[in-house]
Coordinates of C-alpha atoms in Angstrom, one line a residue:
M1 CA 46.8 272.5 -47.1
T2 CA 49.9 272.1 -45.0
I3 CA 48.1 273.7 -42.0
D4 CA 45.2 271.3 -42.5
L5 CA 47.6 268.3 -42.5
V6 CA 49.3 269.6 -39.3
L7 CA 45.9 270.1 -37.7
L8 CA 44.7 266.6 -38.7
T9 CA 47.9 265.1 -37.2
V10 CA 47.3 267.1 -34.0
F11 CA 43.7 266.0 -33.8
L12 CA 44.7 262.3 -34.2
M13 CA 47.3 262.7 -31.5
L14 CA 44.7 264.3 -29.2
S15 CA 42.4 261.4 -29.9
G16 CA 45.1 259.0 -28.7
F17 CA 45.6 261.3 -25.7
F18 CA 42.0 261.2 -24.6
S19 CA 41.7 257.4 -25.2
S20 CA 44.8 256.6 -23.3
T21 CA 43.8 258.9 -20.4
E22 CA 40.4 257.3 -20.1
T23 CA 41.9 253.8 -20.0
A24 CA 44.6 254.8 -17.6
F25 CA 42.1 256.2 -15.1
T26 CA 39.5 253.5 -15.4
S27 CA 42.2 250.8 -14.8
L28 CA 43.7 252.6 -11.8
S29 CA 43.0 250.6 -8.6
L30 CA 42.3 252.1 -5.2
I31 CA 45.6 250.8 -4.0
Q32 CA 47.5 252.5 -6.9
A33 CA 45.7 255.8 -6.3
H34 CA 46.6 255.8 -2.6
K35 CA 50.2 254.9 -3.5
L36 CA 50.4 257.9 -5.9
V37 CA 49.2 260.2 -3.1
D38 CA 51.9 258.8 -0.8
E39 CA 54.7 259.0 -3.4
H40 CA 53.8 262.2 -5.3
G41 CA 51.9 264.4 -2.8
K42 CA 49.7 267.0 -4.5
K43 CA 50.1 265.5 -8.0
G44 CA 48.8 262.2 -6.6
E45 CA 46.0 263.9 -4.8
R46 CA 44.8 265.4 -8.1
V47 CA 44.8 262.0 -9.6
Q48 CA 42.8 260.6 -6.7
K49 CA 40.2 263.4 -6.8
L50 CA 39.6 262.7 -10.5
S51 CA 39.3 258.9 -10.0
H52 CA 36.8 259.6 -7.2
N53 CA 34.7 261.7 -9.5
P54 CA 34.1 259.4 -12.5
D55 CA 31.2 261.4 -13.9
I56 CA 33.3 264.5 -14.3
L57 CA 36.4 262.5 -15.5
L58 CA 34.6 260.4 -18.1
T59 CA 32.4 263.2 -19.4
T60 CA 35.4 265.5 -19.8
L61 CA 37.3 262.9 -21.8
L62 CA 34.4 261.9 -23.9
I63 CA 33.6 265.5 -24.8
G64 CA 37.2 266.1 -25.7
N65 CA 37.5 262.9 -27.7
N66 CA 34.4 263.6 -29.7
L67 CA 35.4 267.1 -30.5
V68 CA 38.8 266.1 -31.8
N69 CA 37.4 263.2 -33.8
I70 CA 34.8 265.5 -35.4
G71 CA 37.6 267.9 -36.2
A72 CA 39.7 265.2 -37.7
T73 CA 36.8 264.0 -39.8
T74 CA 36.0 267.5 -41.0
L75 CA 39.6 268.2 -42.0
A76 CA 40.0 264.8 -43.7
T77 CA 36.8 265.4 -45.7
K78 CA 38.1 268.9 -46.8
L79 CA 41.5 267.5 -47.8
T80 CA 40.0 264.6 -49.7
I81 CA 37.6 266.8 -51.7
N82 CA 40.4 269.3 -52.6
L83 CA 42.9 266.6 -53.6
F84 CA 40.7 263.8 -55.1
G85 CA 37.2 265.1 -55.4
S86 CA 34.0 264.1 -53.7
H87 CA 33.9 260.6 -55.3
A88 CA 36.8 259.6 -53.0
L89 CA 35.0 260.3 -49.7
G90 CA 34.0 256.7 -49.2
Y91 CA 37.6 255.6 -49.4
M92 CA 38.7 258.4 -47.1
T93 CA 36.0 257.4 -44.5
G94 CA 37.3 253.8 -44.4
A95 CA 40.9 254.8 -44.2
L96 CA 40.3 257.5 -41.5
T97 CA 38.2 255.1 -39.4
L98 CA 41.0 252.4 -39.5
F99 CA 43.6 255.1 -38.7
I100 CA 41.7 256.4 -35.7
L101 CA 41.0 252.8 -34.5
I102 CA 44.7 251.8 -34.6
F103 CA 46.4 255.1 -33.6
G104 CA 43.7 256.8 -31.7
E105 CA 42.0 254.0 -29.8
V106 CA 43.6 250.5 -29.6
T107 CA 47.4 251.4 -29.4
P108 CA 47.0 254.2 -26.9
K109 CA 44.7 252.1 -24.7
Q110 CA 47.2 249.2 -24.7
I111 CA 50.0 251.5 -23.7
A112 CA 47.8 253.0 -21.0
M113 CA 47.0 249.6 -19.5
A114 CA 50.8 249.0 -19.0
K115 CA 51.6 252.6 -17.8
N116 CA 48.4 253.7 -16.1
T117 CA 50.0 255.3 -13.1
S118 CA 52.5 257.3 -15.1
I119 CA 49.9 258.5 -17.6
C120 CA 47.5 259.5 -14.9
L121 CA 50.1 261.6 -13.2
H122 CA 51.0 263.4 -16.4
T123 CA 47.5 263.9 -17.8
A124 CA 45.7 264.8 -14.6
P125 CA 46.5 268.6 -14.8
V126 CA 45.2 268.7 -18.4
V127 CA 42.0 266.8 -17.6
W128 CA 41.5 269.0 -14.5
F129 CA 41.8 272.2 -16.6
L130 CA 39.5 270.9 -19.4
S131 CA 36.9 269.9 -16.8
W132 CA 36.6 273.6 -15.8
I133 CA 36.3 274.7 -19.4
F134 CA 33.6 272.1 -20.1
R135 CA 31.9 272.6 -16.7
P136 CA 28.5 273.8 -18.1
F137 CA 28.3 270.9 -20.6
I138 CA 29.4 268.4 -18.0
W139 CA 26.7 269.6 -15.6
I140 CA 24.0 269.2 -18.3
I141 CA 25.2 265.9 -19.6
T142 CA 25.6 264.5 -16.0
L143 CA 22.2 265.6 -15.0
I144 CA 20.5 264.0 -18.0
S145 CA 22.5 260.7 -17.7
S146 CA 21.9 260.5 -13.9
T147 CA 18.2 260.9 -14.4
I148 CA 18.1 258.2 -17.0
T149 CA 20.3 255.9 -14.8
R150 CA 18.0 256.3 -11.8
I151 CA 15.0 255.1 -13.9
F152 CA 16.7 251.8 -14.9
V153 CA 18.9 251.3 -11.8
S154 CA 17.2 251.3 -8.4
S155 CA 20.4 251.7 -6.3
T156 CA 24.1 252.2 -6.7
Q157 CA 26.1 249.1 -6.3
K158 CA 29.2 249.1 -4.2
T159 CA 32.3 249.1 -6.3
L160 CA 34.1 246.8 -3.9
T161 CA 32.3 243.9 -2.3
L162 CA 33.5 240.8 -0.5
E163 CA 32.4 238.7 -3.5
N164 CA 34.3 241.0 -5.9
L165 CA 37.4 240.9 -3.6
L166 CA 37.4 237.1 -3.5
L167 CA 36.8 236.9 -7.2
M168 CA 39.8 239.2 -7.8
V169 CA 42.0 237.1 -5.6
S170 CA 40.9 233.9 -7.5
M171 CA 41.6 235.6 -10.8
G172 CA 45.0 236.6 -9.5
E173 CA 45.7 232.9 -8.7
N174 CA 44.7 231.9 -12.2
M175 CA 47.0 234.6 -13.7
G176 CA 50.0 233.5 -11.5
I177 CA 50.0 236.7 -9.5
V178 CA 48.7 235.2 -6.3
E179 CA 49.9 231.8 -4.9
T180 CA 47.3 229.1 -4.2
Y181 CA 48.0 229.2 -0.5
E182 CA 47.6 233.0 -0.4
N183 CA 44.2 232.7 -2.1
Q184 CA 43.1 230.1 0.4
M185 CA 44.3 232.3 3.3
V186 CA 42.3 235.3 2.1
K187 CA 39.1 233.1 1.9
N188 CA 39.8 231.7 5.4
V189 CA 40.2 235.2 6.9
F190 CA 36.7 236.1 5.9
R191 CA 35.2 232.7 6.7
I192 CA 36.2 232.8 10.4
N193 CA 33.8 235.7 10.8
D194 CA 30.9 233.3 10.1
T195 CA 32.3 230.0 11.5
P196 CA 31.1 229.0 15.0
I197 CA 33.8 227.7 17.2
Q198 CA 32.0 224.3 17.5
G199 CA 33.3 223.6 14.0
I200 CA 37.0 223.4 15.2
V201 CA 36.8 222.1 18.8
T202 CA 38.4 219.0 20.0
H203 CA 35.4 216.9 20.9
R204 CA 35.0 216.1 24.6
K205 CA 35.5 212.4 24.0
D206 CA 38.9 213.2 22.5
V207 CA 40.0 215.6 25.2
Y208 CA 43.0 214.5 27.3
S209 CA 42.3 215.6 30.9
L210 CA 43.3 214.5 34.4
S211 CA 41.7 214.5 37.9
G212 CA 42.6 217.4 40.1
D213 CA 42.9 215.0 43.0
L214 CA 46.1 213.4 41.5
F215 CA 49.4 214.2 43.1
L216 CA 51.9 215.8 40.8
S217 CA 54.3 212.9 41.3
E218 CA 51.5 210.5 40.0
A219 CA 50.7 212.6 37.0
I220 CA 53.9 214.2 35.8
D221 CA 55.2 211.3 33.7
D222 CA 51.9 210.7 32.0
M223 CA 51.6 214.4 31.3
L224 CA 55.0 214.5 29.7
R225 CA 54.2 211.5 27.5
S226 CA 51.0 213.1 26.3
G227 CA 53.0 215.8 24.5
F228 CA 50.5 218.5 25.5
S229 CA 51.7 221.7 27.1
R230 CA 48.4 222.6 28.7
I231 CA 46.3 220.0 30.5
P232 CA 42.6 220.4 31.4
I233 CA 41.9 219.4 35.0
F234 CA 38.5 217.9 36.0
K235 CA 36.6 217.5 39.3
E236 CA 34.8 214.3 40.0
N237 CA 34.3 213.4 36.3
P238 CA 35.9 214.4 32.9
E239 CA 32.8 216.4 31.9
N240 CA 33.5 218.9 34.7
I241 CA 36.6 220.8 33.7
V242 CA 37.6 223.2 36.5
G243 CA 41.1 224.3 35.6
I244 CA 44.1 224.2 33.3
V245 CA 47.6 223.1 34.3
L246 CA 50.7 224.4 32.5
V247 CA 53.3 221.6 32.1
K248 CA 56.2 224.0 31.9
E249 CA 55.4 225.2 35.4
L250 CA 55.3 221.7 36.8
I251 CA 58.7 220.6 35.5
K252 CA 60.3 223.4 37.5
I253 CA 59.1 221.7 40.8
D254 CA 61.5 219.2 42.4
R255 CA 60.3 215.6 42.9
E256 CA 60.0 215.8 46.7
T257 CA 57.7 218.8 46.5
M258 CA 55.6 217.0 43.9
E259 CA 54.8 214.3 46.5
D260 CA 52.8 216.9 48.5
L261 CA 51.1 218.9 45.7
R262 CA 48.0 217.9 43.8
L263 CA 47.1 219.1 40.3
R264 CA 44.3 221.2 41.7
D265 CA 46.9 223.2 43.7
M266 CA 48.6 224.2 40.4
M267 CA 45.7 224.8 38.1
L268 CA 44.7 228.1 36.6
E269 CA 41.2 229.3 36.1
P270 CA 40.0 228.3 32.6
L271 CA 38.2 230.5 30.0
Y272 CA 34.7 229.2 29.3
I273 CA 33.1 230.1 26.0
P274 CA 29.8 229.0 24.3
H275 CA 30.1 226.8 21.3
S276 CA 28.1 229.4 19.2
K277 CA 30.9 232.0 19.5
K278 CA 32.5 232.8 16.2
V279 CA 36.2 231.9 15.5
N280 CA 37.2 235.5 15.0
E281 CA 35.7 236.4 18.4
V282 CA 37.6 233.6 20.1
F283 CA 40.8 234.7 18.4
T284 CA 40.3 238.2 19.8
L285 CA 39.7 236.8 23.3
F286 CA 42.9 234.8 23.1
K287 CA 44.8 238.0 22.3
Q288 CA 43.1 240.1 24.9
K289 CA 43.5 237.6 27.8
A290 CA 47.0 236.3 26.6
I291 CA 45.8 232.7 26.9
N292 CA 46.1 229.7 24.5
I293 CA 43.2 227.4 25.5
A294 CA 39.5 227.7 26.2
I295 CA 36.8 225.3 27.4
V296 CA 33.9 225.2 25.0
L297 CA 30.4 224.7 26.5
D298 CA 27.3 223.4 24.7
E299 CA 23.8 225.1 24.8
Y300 CA 23.1 223.3 28.1
G301 CA 26.3 224.4 29.8
G302 CA 27.9 221.0 29.5
L303 CA 31.3 220.3 28.1
A304 CA 31.5 220.4 24.3
G305 CA 35.3 220.2 24.0
I306 CA 38.3 222.5 24.0
V307 CA 39.8 224.9 21.5
T308 CA 43.3 226.3 21.4
R309 CA 45.0 229.3 19.8
E310 CA 46.6 226.9 17.3
D311 CA 43.2 225.6 16.3
V312 CA 42.1 229.1 15.5
I313 CA 45.3 230.0 13.6
E314 CA 45.0 226.8 11.6
E315 CA 41.6 228.0 10.3
I316 CA 43.5 230.7 8.5
F317 CA 46.9 229.1 7.6
G318 CA 45.9 225.5 7.4
E319 CA 47.2 222.6 9.4
L320 CA 50.4 223.4 11.4
Y321 CA 52.7 220.6 12.6
D322 CA 55.7 220.5 14.8
E323 CA 58.5 217.9 14.8
N324 CA 56.6 215.7 17.2
E325 CA 53.2 215.6 15.4
I326 CA 52.1 213.0 12.9
K327 CA 50.8 214.7 9.8
E328 CA 47.2 214.0 9.1
T329 CA 46.1 212.6 5.8
D330 CA 44.0 214.7 3.4
K331 CA 40.4 215.1 4.5
I332 CA 39.3 214.3 0.9
I333 CA 41.0 211.6 -1.1
S334 CA 40.1 211.0 -4.7
E335 CA 39.5 207.4 -5.8
G336 CA 39.1 208.3 -9.4
K337 CA 36.4 209.9 -11.5
N338 CA 33.4 211.0 -9.4
S339 CA 34.4 209.1 -6.2
W340 CA 36.1 210.3 -3.0
I341 CA 36.8 209.2 0.5
I342 CA 35.8 212.0 2.9
A343 CA 36.7 212.2 6.6
G344 CA 33.6 212.7 8.8
D345 CA 34.9 215.9 10.3
T346 CA 35.4 217.6 7.0
S347 CA 33.9 221.1 6.9
F348 CA 31.5 222.3 4.2
Y349 CA 34.1 224.9 3.2
T350 CA 36.6 222.2 2.4
I351 CA 34.1 220.2 0.4
H352 CA 33.1 223.3 -1.5
D353 CA 36.7 224.2 -2.3
K354 CA 37.8 220.7 -3.3
L355 CA 34.6 219.4 -5.0
D356 CA 32.8 222.6 -5.9
I357 CA 29.6 221.3 -4.3
E358 CA 27.1 223.4 -2.2
L359 CA 25.3 221.4 0.5
E360 CA 22.2 222.8 2.0
H361 CA 22.3 222.6 5.8
S362 CA 21.3 224.3 9.0
R363 CA 23.7 226.9 10.4
R364 CA 24.5 224.7 13.4
I365 CA 25.8 221.8 11.2
L366 CA 29.4 222.3 10.1
T367 CA 30.7 218.9 9.0
I368 CA 29.7 216.2 6.5
S369 CA 29.1 213.8 9.4
G370 CA 26.6 216.2 11.0
Y371 CA 25.0 216.8 7.6
I372 CA 24.4 213.1 7.0
I373 CA 23.0 212.5 10.5
E374 CA 20.7 215.6 10.2
K375 CA 19.4 214.3 6.8
I376 CA 18.5 210.8 7.9
G377 CA 17.7 211.5 11.6
H378 CA 19.8 208.8 13.1
I379 CA 23.4 207.5 13.3
P380 CA 24.0 205.2 10.3
E381 CA 25.7 201.9 10.5
E382 CA 28.9 200.9 8.7
G383 CA 28.2 199.8 5.1
E384 CA 24.9 201.7 4.9
V385 CA 24.4 203.4 1.5
L386 CA 22.5 206.7 1.4
D387 CA 21.2 208.4 -1.8
F388 CA 21.0 212.2 -1.6
E389 CA 20.3 214.7 -4.3
E390 CA 24.0 215.5 -4.8
G391 CA 25.2 211.9 -4.9
T392 CA 25.6 208.6 -3.0
Y393 CA 27.2 208.2 0.5
E394 CA 28.5 204.9 1.7
I395 CA 29.3 204.9 5.4
L396 CA 32.8 203.3 5.8
K397 CA 33.6 203.8 9.5
V398 CA 31.6 204.7 12.6
R399 CA 33.2 205.0 16.1
N400 CA 31.6 206.2 19.3
N401 CA 28.4 207.3 17.5
R402 CA 30.4 209.5 15.1
I403 CA 30.9 209.0 11.4
Q404 CA 34.7 208.7 10.8
S405 CA 34.7 208.4 7.0
V406 CA 32.4 208.0 4.0
R407 CA 32.7 207.2 0.3
F408 CA 31.0 209.9 -1.8
R409 CA 30.1 209.3 -5.4
I410 CA 28.5 211.8 -7.8
I411 CA 25.9 210.2 -10.1
P412 CA 26.8 211.2 -13.7
E413 CA 24.0 212.9 -15.6
E414 CA 22.7 210.8 -18.4

């Protein structure tokens, strides 16, 4: 009887071993697995191999766990009959089930969640050894389960997708592991791959530029007051940008020399890019060519505006301000329940993040202003109220044929 009690204890401990090992490996992330390889060499490689072969890993652990649980049940039944008779089997079954649940399942798995890397390192050799012993059974079970799986599942889903990654980052923010700004940065990094540069350009009507015919002496004071370090230079009209002047190079020139030099004599050849180019592509161009400003052209080759390296970086990190810049107000200002003031140049991404609203639009439209104009087919007047499926828009301000701000109200469901 003593031997039976010892064996029963061993079986229960092995049940806990298999349960904790299963949880440790299934909760092990790709990053943790790579870190184990870097820090522990061959031991870490063994863990990584097992985690990359879930069929072998899980089948080995399930076979082992079932065997020890069957053994524990058999011994417990034998001990109960010898000590109390067969009439006590019902009580034994309930007690053993509770005991296995607490000490063979729940507790080991909770410990494994907290110590998964350590447990994986120490249990991997045992699991690897058992996988060779159970190899014939593993092969048969895996073959049958794979066949059944293929019947019900048409294709294997990727374990790590962009959607899953963004979901994990958002969950990390909710758990306090990831800061809000870090979550937003991760989203922005992937968004720039799909965002055309036209969504962040400084519109041609807002571009500060100077004629190339101006003498440096005529233009230098105005350029310094502008606060810009790079000035677009046009020929004949502001729509025809032909060069870029660096203010830092001009201030090195003495005043007498400025009397004889025109801006066109000091300008550099600009980089021209189509407005359809993606933000990430423009960022790569800026790095390759070591420049900080580009001229954006529309589909007809005309001037659409300009874009700077800072504009691109702000798409990832958010608005950046120096000591001379006036901080912009928020693009979306809440007026209370179900009502907001929205700037016309607010992007769909911002609206989705702040208001959790998806707006159906063509790919060439990037802002709420363009969305409204596309919907109604004309430029609205101030005070005009528009009823759309998602809510009501009141046009607050229109300047130079562009919507500056709107009031958006969500109509509550009755």
